[in-house]
């Protein structure tokens, strides 16, 4: 390397570092709930915070000792592995597993039933690490999470309960309003559920809330009233156009693997189409169908099982799947929950990238080497080509995860929906008989009655059973709720795709931009339906993809709506920062126009 090149490389790195350092570095502010709620002896109860994995009291479900939680926070702040080793994890010897599932859910090498192991917390120190590209993990932030006494959290919890009730209704029936579920021997329709949700202040429009008292962040998140077309969906451009599920989660393509007709159809000479749901990944295939989790089977609906999970019982991979139909296209919310249970976080966006490259979706007009070869005399590859975008769309995920881990552990420490449901189930306990919880029970009563009927009686609760029916045996991951890892990664990865591809282009994976794929009634094949309320675009279906994956975690019961919305915004900031710094490294004169989730565009 000559001296000039060495100096140029150093200067580029310095310029990128200065660009990152000169960005606004915001303060991190939490909602104040952590120190607000106290026990009779004056110590904090941490009832609105993430305590999963610490020893808990079996009567209330609250953390057994305030000192344990404070040690947990000290370990988070220091990032020293020795401090985490000193933090109590799992049940105490006097307070072991309570449920038969935790007592006998695992098996040894000889097939004998043994108690399950305890789960450790996940990457508490990731937000303390440094990166050499993009915004620092602590240079982006999220506003305070909705507090326990807010109309927003009441609405969010009602929404998560509603999603649990509708988990086995096909998305096509939810959108059309024809869907219903049987609860306690009675039929409850989608319209019945939306009617109850729309009675809540947050969804009822401006007349029910004093909007001037809301913060700017709350005003941005304010929704309602809910309709068949916007309920349980994201709020970005394209979310309400066409079917609920993004085409990028259903469609396939052809390529070299289109020649294996007999493998696909069993009949030689019948070529593969996009409706087969197979994505060409080099010389192999990616199958868009997911494992078919058994309908009607939910978890953590008894107090003992719920309690063991809060103490860190490792019940992963104990869920039930259908044997006769092992896989199908994403047809119901439970199918979507299964997808986001086991996905590789960035896989949906990698698949979308493969689909667009194979379809020949043009790159952003400002990117070089996009004209015919006879004009440009070169093609994009290592820069401004397939390998560039395929690598970058996955690379941003690690930066997104570090930033969101800082928000989760070091700032907000927000509890999960399953924990709030446990508080509501035990609201008759003196430590939980507080106005914030009793008011929530009162406001949610019709929905809670349906939940109680679905769960069935449990004498260990000592009252109605308001536990949240979960799609995952183990409940939530071992980290706090706000922000959401899936959503932050979604926000970042989709921003990269919208930057590279011509986002305003029609999306024609199912034939044209007025036609879309949906699964048939059993989910075993795809059919096409007309898009009657607009046209499909690259931007719209990418935004919908981000919302599907993010809100898929809500359908599973492990996140709130605000976790999704604020996280995709933060992921967007991370991706834009990376693109701004990478632009410094290229000699070509180019630009990218990126549409933002909240509207408008930014030019890089």
Coordinates of C-alpha atoms in Angstrom, one line a residue, residues 345-578:
X345 CA -34.2 -12.5 12.8
X346 CA -33.1 -11.2 9.4
X347 CA -34.2 -14.1 7.3
X348 CA -37.5 -12.5 6.1
X349 CA -35.6 -9.6 4.7
X350 CA -32.9 -11.7 3.1
X351 CA -35.7 -13.7 1.4
X352 CA -37.4 -10.4 0.3
X353 CA -34.0 -9.3 -1.2
X354 CA -33.6 -12.6 -3.1
X355 CA -37.2 -12.3 -4.4
X356 CA -36.6 -8.8 -5.7
X357 CA -33.3 -9.6 -7.2
X358 CA -34.8 -12.6 -9.0
X359 CA -37.8 -10.5 -10.1
X360 CA -35.5 -7.8 -11.5
X361 CA -36.8 -5.0 -9.3
X362 CA -34.6 -2.0 -10.4
X363 CA -32.3 -0.4 -7.9
X364 CA -32.8 3.2 -6.8
X365 CA -32.3 5.5 -9.8
X366 CA -29.5 7.3 -8.0
X367 CA -27.4 4.1 -7.8
X368 CA -24.7 3.6 -10.5
X369 CA -24.3 0.7 -13.0
X370 CA -28.0 0.3 -13.5
X371 CA -28.1 1.0 -17.2
X372 CA -27.6 -1.6 -19.9
X373 CA -24.2 -3.2 -20.1
X374 CA -23.5 -1.5 -23.5
X375 CA -24.1 1.8 -21.8
X376 CA -22.3 1.5 -18.5
X377 CA -19.6 -1.0 -19.6
X378 CA -19.6 -2.5 -16.1
X379 CA -22.0 -4.2 -13.7
X380 CA -22.6 -3.9 -10.0
X381 CA -21.4 -6.8 -7.9
X382 CA -19.0 -6.2 -5.0
X383 CA -20.4 -2.7 -4.9
X384 CA -23.9 -1.8 -6.0
X385 CA -24.8 -5.3 -7.0
X386 CA -26.4 -8.4 -5.5
X387 CA -23.6 -9.4 -3.1
X388 CA -23.5 -5.8 -1.8
X389 CA -27.2 -5.6 -0.9
X390 CA -27.4 -9.3 0.3
X391 CA -24.6 -8.7 2.7
X392 CA -25.7 -5.3 4.0
X393 CA -29.3 -6.2 4.6
X394 CA -28.1 -8.9 7.1
X395 CA -25.2 -6.9 8.4
X396 CA -27.3 -4.1 10.0
X397 CA -29.1 -6.7 12.2
X398 CA -26.2 -6.9 14.7
X399 CA -26.1 -3.1 15.1
X400 CA -29.9 -3.0 15.7
X401 CA -29.7 -5.8 18.3
X402 CA -27.0 -4.0 20.3
X403 CA -28.9 -0.7 20.3
X404 CA -32.1 -2.3 21.4
X405 CA -30.4 -4.3 24.1
X406 CA -29.3 -1.0 25.6
X407 CA -32.9 0.2 25.6
X408 CA -34.2 -3.1 27.0
X409 CA -31.8 -3.7 29.9
X410 CA -30.1 -0.4 30.7
X411 CA -33.0 2.1 30.3
X412 CA -36.6 0.8 30.3
X413 CA -36.6 -2.8 31.8
X414 CA -40.3 -3.0 30.8
X415 CA -42.3 -6.1 31.8
X416 CA -43.7 -8.5 29.3
X417 CA -47.5 -8.9 28.6
X418 CA -47.4 -12.2 30.3
X419 CA -46.2 -10.5 33.5
X420 CA -48.9 -7.9 33.4
X421 CA -51.5 -10.6 32.9
X422 CA -50.2 -12.3 36.0
X423 CA -50.6 -9.0 38.0
X424 CA -54.2 -8.8 36.8
X425 CA -54.9 -12.4 37.7
X426 CA -53.6 -11.7 41.2
X427 CA -55.1 -8.3 41.7
X428 CA -56.9 -9.5 44.8
X429 CA -53.6 -9.9 46.6
X430 CA -52.9 -6.9 48.9
X431 CA -49.6 -5.9 47.2
X432 CA -51.4 -5.9 43.8
X433 CA -54.7 -4.3 44.8
X434 CA -53.7 -0.9 43.6
X435 CA -55.7 1.6 41.6
X436 CA -53.7 1.2 38.4
X437 CA -54.4 -2.5 38.2
X438 CA -58.0 -2.5 39.6
X439 CA -58.9 0.2 37.1
X440 CA -57.4 -1.8 34.2
X441 CA -59.4 -4.9 35.3
X442 CA -62.6 -2.8 35.3
X443 CA -61.9 -1.3 31.9
X444 CA -61.1 -4.6 30.3
X445 CA -63.8 -6.7 32.0
X446 CA -65.7 -7.9 28.9
X447 CA -62.4 -9.0 27.2
X448 CA -61.2 -10.5 30.5
X449 CA -64.4 -12.5 30.8
X450 CA -63.7 -14.1 27.5
X451 CA -60.1 -14.8 28.5
X452 CA -61.3 -16.4 31.8
X453 CA -63.7 -18.6 29.9
X454 CA -61.0 -19.6 27.4
X455 CA -58.5 -20.5 30.1
X456 CA -60.8 -22.2 32.6
X457 CA -60.8 -22.1 36.4
X458 CA -57.6 -22.4 38.4
X459 CA -57.9 -22.7 42.1
X460 CA -54.2 -21.6 42.5
X461 CA -55.2 -18.2 41.3
X462 CA -58.0 -17.7 43.8
X463 CA -60.2 -15.7 41.4
X464 CA -60.9 -15.3 37.7
X465 CA -58.2 -16.6 35.4
X466 CA -56.8 -13.6 33.5
X467 CA -53.5 -15.2 32.5
X468 CA -52.6 -14.5 28.9
X469 CA -52.8 -17.6 26.7
X470 CA -49.3 -17.8 25.1
X471 CA -48.3 -19.3 21.8
X472 CA -44.9 -20.3 23.2
X473 CA -44.4 -22.8 26.0
X474 CA -41.6 -20.8 27.5
X475 CA -43.4 -17.5 27.1
X476 CA -41.3 -14.5 26.3
X477 CA -37.5 -14.4 25.8
X478 CA -35.2 -13.7 28.8
X479 CA -35.0 -10.0 28.2
X480 CA -37.3 -7.0 28.7
X481 CA -40.1 -6.0 26.4
X482 CA -39.2 -2.5 25.2
X483 CA -37.8 -2.2 22.6
X484 CA -38.4 -5.3 20.5
X485 CA -35.4 -7.0 18.9
X486 CA -37.5 -8.4 16.0
X487 CA -38.9 -4.9 15.3
X488 CA -35.6 -3.1 15.5
X489 CA -34.0 -5.5 13.1
X490 CA -37.1 -5.2 10.9
X491 CA -36.8 -1.4 10.9
X492 CA -33.2 -1.5 10.0
X493 CA -33.2 -4.3 7.4
X494 CA -36.3 -2.9 5.6
X495 CA -34.7 0.6 5.5
X496 CA -31.7 -0.9 3.7
X497 CA -33.9 -2.6 1.2
X498 CA -35.9 0.6 0.5
X499 CA -32.7 2.5 0.1
X500 CA -31.3 0.1 -2.5
X501 CA -34.4 -0.8 -4.5
X502 CA -36.7 1.6 -6.4
X503 CA -39.3 1.6 -3.6
X504 CA -42.0 3.2 -5.7
X505 CA -42.1 0.4 -8.2
X506 CA -45.2 -1.8 -8.5
X507 CA -44.8 -5.2 -6.8
X508 CA -46.0 -8.0 -9.1
X509 CA -45.0 -11.2 -7.4
X510 CA -48.5 -12.6 -8.0
X511 CA -48.8 -11.4 -11.5
X512 CA -49.5 -7.6 -11.3
X513 CA -49.8 -4.9 -8.7
X514 CA -53.6 -5.4 -8.3
X515 CA -53.3 -9.1 -7.5
X516 CA -52.0 -10.8 -4.4
X517 CA -51.4 -14.2 -3.0
X518 CA -53.3 -15.5 0.0
X519 CA -53.3 -19.1 1.4
X520 CA -56.4 -21.2 0.7
X521 CA -58.6 -22.3 3.6
X522 CA -56.2 -25.2 4.7
X523 CA -53.0 -23.2 4.0
X524 CA -51.6 -25.9 1.8
X525 CA -51.5 -23.8 -1.4
X526 CA -51.7 -20.2 -2.5
X527 CA -54.4 -18.6 -4.5
X528 CA -54.7 -15.1 -5.9
X529 CA -57.2 -12.4 -4.9
X530 CA -57.7 -8.9 -6.3
X531 CA -56.4 -5.9 -4.4
X532 CA -59.4 -3.7 -4.2
X533 CA -58.2 -0.8 -2.1
X534 CA -55.0 0.3 -3.8
X535 CA -52.0 -1.1 -5.6
X536 CA -49.1 -3.1 -4.2
X537 CA -45.7 -1.4 -4.2
X538 CA -42.2 -2.4 -3.2
X539 CA -42.3 0.1 -0.3
X540 CA -45.8 -0.9 0.9
X541 CA -45.1 -4.6 1.0
X542 CA -41.7 -4.1 2.6
X543 CA -43.3 -2.0 5.3
X544 CA -46.0 -4.6 5.7
X545 CA -43.2 -7.3 6.0
X546 CA -41.6 -5.3 8.9
X547 CA -45.0 -4.9 10.6
X548 CA -45.9 -8.6 10.1
X549 CA -42.8 -9.8 11.7
X550 CA -42.9 -7.3 14.5
X551 CA -46.6 -7.7 15.3
X552 CA -46.3 -11.4 14.9
X553 CA -44.6 -11.3 18.3
X554 CA -47.7 -9.5 19.6
X555 CA -49.9 -12.3 18.2
X556 CA -47.6 -14.7 20.2
X557 CA -48.2 -12.7 23.4
X558 CA -44.6 -11.6 24.0
X559 CA -44.8 -7.9 23.0
X560 CA -47.0 -4.8 23.1
X561 CA -47.8 -2.6 20.1
X562 CA -45.6 0.3 21.2
X563 CA -42.7 -2.1 21.3
X564 CA -43.1 -2.6 17.6
X565 CA -43.7 1.0 16.6
X566 CA -40.9 2.7 18.5
X567 CA -38.4 -0.1 17.6
X568 CA -38.9 0.1 13.8
X569 CA -38.2 3.9 14.1
X570 CA -35.0 3.3 16.0
X571 CA -33.9 0.6 13.5
X572 CA -34.5 3.1 10.7
X573 CA -32.1 5.6 12.4
X574 CA -29.4 2.9 12.7
X575 CA -29.7 1.9 9.0
X576 CA -29.6 5.5 7.8
X577 CA -26.5 6.1 9.9
X578 CA -24.7 3.1 8.4

